[in-house]
mmCIF file of C-alpha atoms in Angstrom:
data_model
loop_
_atom_site.group_PDB
_atom_site.id
_atom_site.type_symbol
_atom_site.label_atom_id
_atom_site.label_comp_id
_atom_site.label_asym_id
_atom_site.label_seq_id
_atom_site.Cartn_x
_atom_site.Cartn_y
_atom_site.Cartn_z
ATOM 1 C CA MET A 256 40.549 60.232 -165.245
ATOM 2 C CA LYS A 257 42.681 63.120 -166.498
ATOM 3 C CA GLU A 258 45.666 60.780 -166.825
ATOM 4 C CA ASN A 259 43.747 58.565 -169.312
ATOM 5 C CA ASP A 260 42.610 61.603 -171.368
ATOM 6 C CA ASN A 261 46.176 62.878 -171.425
ATOM 7 C CA GLN A 262 47.443 59.578 -172.958
ATOM 8 C CA LYS A 263 44.774 59.713 -175.733
ATOM 9 C CA ASN A 264 45.706 63.268 -176.617
ATOM 10 C CA THR A 265 49.391 62.382 -177.141
ATOM 11 C CA TRP A 266 48.514 59.874 -179.898
ATOM 12 C CA ILE A 267 46.420 62.285 -181.944
ATOM 13 C CA PRO A 268 49.350 64.402 -183.289
ATOM 14 C CA ILE A 269 51.395 61.239 -184.052
ATOM 15 C CA VAL A 270 48.604 59.606 -186.023
ATOM 16 C CA GLY A 271 47.807 62.903 -187.739
ATOM 17 C CA GLY A 272 51.457 63.294 -188.793
ATOM 18 C CA ILE A 273 51.562 59.777 -190.210
ATOM 19 C CA VAL A 274 48.311 60.318 -192.138
ATOM 20 C CA LEU A 275 49.680 63.668 -193.459
ATOM 21 C CA ILE A 276 52.876 61.984 -194.676
ATOM 22 C CA ILE A 277 50.860 59.240 -196.467
ATOM 23 C CA VAL A 278 48.531 61.805 -198.110
ATOM 24 C CA LEU A 279 51.477 63.928 -199.290
ATOM 25 C CA PHE A 280 53.260 60.824 -200.664
ATOM 26 C CA ILE A 281 50.143 59.817 -202.640
ATOM 27 C CA ALA A 282 49.700 63.425 -203.902
ATOM 28 C CA VAL A 283 53.295 63.564 -205.168
ATOM 29 C CA LYS A 284 52.885 60.183 -206.907
ATOM 30 C CA LEU A 285 49.683 61.421 -208.619
ATOM 31 C CA ILE A 286 51.334 64.665 -209.723
ATOM 32 C CA PHE A 287 54.247 62.804 -211.352
ATOM 33 C CA ALA A 288 51.868 60.334 -212.998
ATOM 34 C CA TRP A 289 49.862 63.235 -214.424
ATOM 35 C CA LEU A 290 53.030 64.944 -215.674
ATOM 36 C CA GLY A 291 54.212 61.720 -217.302
ATOM 37 C CA ALA A 292 50.937 61.444 -219.194
ATOM 38 C CA ALA A 293 50.749 65.160 -220.099
ATOM 39 C CA VAL A 294 54.325 65.729 -221.317
ATOM 40 C CA PRO A 295 55.585 63.656 -224.267
ATOM 41 C CA PRO A 296 58.919 61.846 -223.697
ATOM 42 C CA GLU A 297 60.571 63.733 -226.589
ATOM 43 C CA ARG A 298 60.091 66.987 -224.676
ATOM 44 C CA LEU A 299 61.690 65.545 -221.514
ATOM 45 C CA ASN A 300 64.800 64.244 -223.376
ATOM 46 C CA PRO A 301 65.501 66.353 -226.493
ATOM 47 C CA ASP A 302 68.714 64.451 -227.267
ATOM 48 C CA LEU A 303 66.722 61.243 -227.675
ATOM 49 C CA ALA A 304 64.228 62.938 -229.980
ATOM 50 C CA GLN A 305 67.013 64.400 -232.137
ATOM 51 C CA SER A 306 68.812 61.043 -232.461
ATOM 52 C CA GLN A 307 65.528 59.360 -233.439
ATOM 53 C CA GLY A 308 64.866 62.058 -236.014
ATOM 54 C CA VAL A 309 68.290 61.591 -237.561
ATOM 55 C CA THR A 310 67.801 57.820 -237.739
ATOM 56 C CA GLU A 311 64.404 58.205 -239.392
ATOM 57 C CA GLN A 312 65.853 60.726 -241.833
ATOM 58 C CA MET A 313 68.689 58.387 -242.740
ATOM 59 C CA GLU A 314 66.245 55.558 -243.406
ATOM 60 C CA THR A 315 64.040 57.649 -245.713
ATOM 61 C CA ASP A 316 66.845 59.450 -247.625
ATOM 62 C CA ALA A 317 67.676 57.934 -250.959
ATOM 63 C CA PRO A 318 71.231 56.832 -251.721
ATOM 64 C CA ALA A 319 73.503 59.246 -253.527
ATOM 65 C CA PHE A 320 75.482 56.515 -255.305
ATOM 66 C CA CYS A 321 74.594 53.142 -256.775
ATOM 67 C CA PRO A 322 76.038 50.357 -254.587
ATOM 68 C CA PHE A 323 76.554 48.182 -257.679
ATOM 69 C CA CYS A 324 78.235 50.460 -260.229
ATOM 70 C CA GLY A 325 79.166 53.480 -258.059
ATOM 71 C CA GLU A 326 77.559 56.030 -260.404
ATOM 72 C CA THR A 327 75.938 59.167 -258.979
ATOM 73 C CA LEU A 328 72.145 58.982 -258.737
ATOM 74 C CA HIS A 329 69.819 61.941 -259.405
ATOM 75 C CA ASP A 330 68.220 63.865 -256.501
ATOM 76 C CA SER A 331 64.739 62.452 -257.010
ATOM 77 C CA PHE A 332 65.965 58.843 -256.775
ATOM 78 C CA ARG A 333 64.217 56.701 -254.141
ATOM 79 C CA TRP A 334 64.752 53.267 -252.647
ATOM 80 C CA GLY A 335 63.343 50.401 -254.701
ATOM 81 C CA GLN A 336 64.021 52.041 -258.076
ATOM 82 C CA PHE A 337 66.378 50.729 -260.724
ATOM 83 C CA CYS A 338 69.776 52.342 -261.291
ATOM 84 C CA PRO A 339 69.671 54.311 -264.554
ATOM 85 C CA TRP A 340 73.305 53.289 -265.237
ATOM 86 C CA CYS A 341 73.518 49.557 -264.537
ATOM 87 C CA GLY A 342 69.842 48.574 -264.245
ATOM 88 C CA GLU A 343 70.076 46.937 -260.830
ATOM 89 C CA LYS A 344 67.230 47.425 -258.370
ATOM 90 C CA ILE A 345 68.520 49.272 -255.301
ATOM 91 C CA GLU A 346 67.018 47.938 -252.051
ATOM 92 C CA ARG A 347 67.778 49.070 -248.542
#
């Protein structure tokens, strides 16, 4: 009878170790999922955020020169206005 009990006792640490590994794996997955939701992507990759900011700034900045006549435009000029020199509407 002791031989049968001895065989059952050898499986307990093996099964416990496997369960522990599974629980730790799930815990690590949950921690990374929580971090992904809590931290914005711009904070994880600042180079990406800077390049996106430069692109947005370039799109919103007004042109310095008229593409039709080449004359310098005033600082308050915005896209969609007419050139004060040649009268052409300047679109993006």
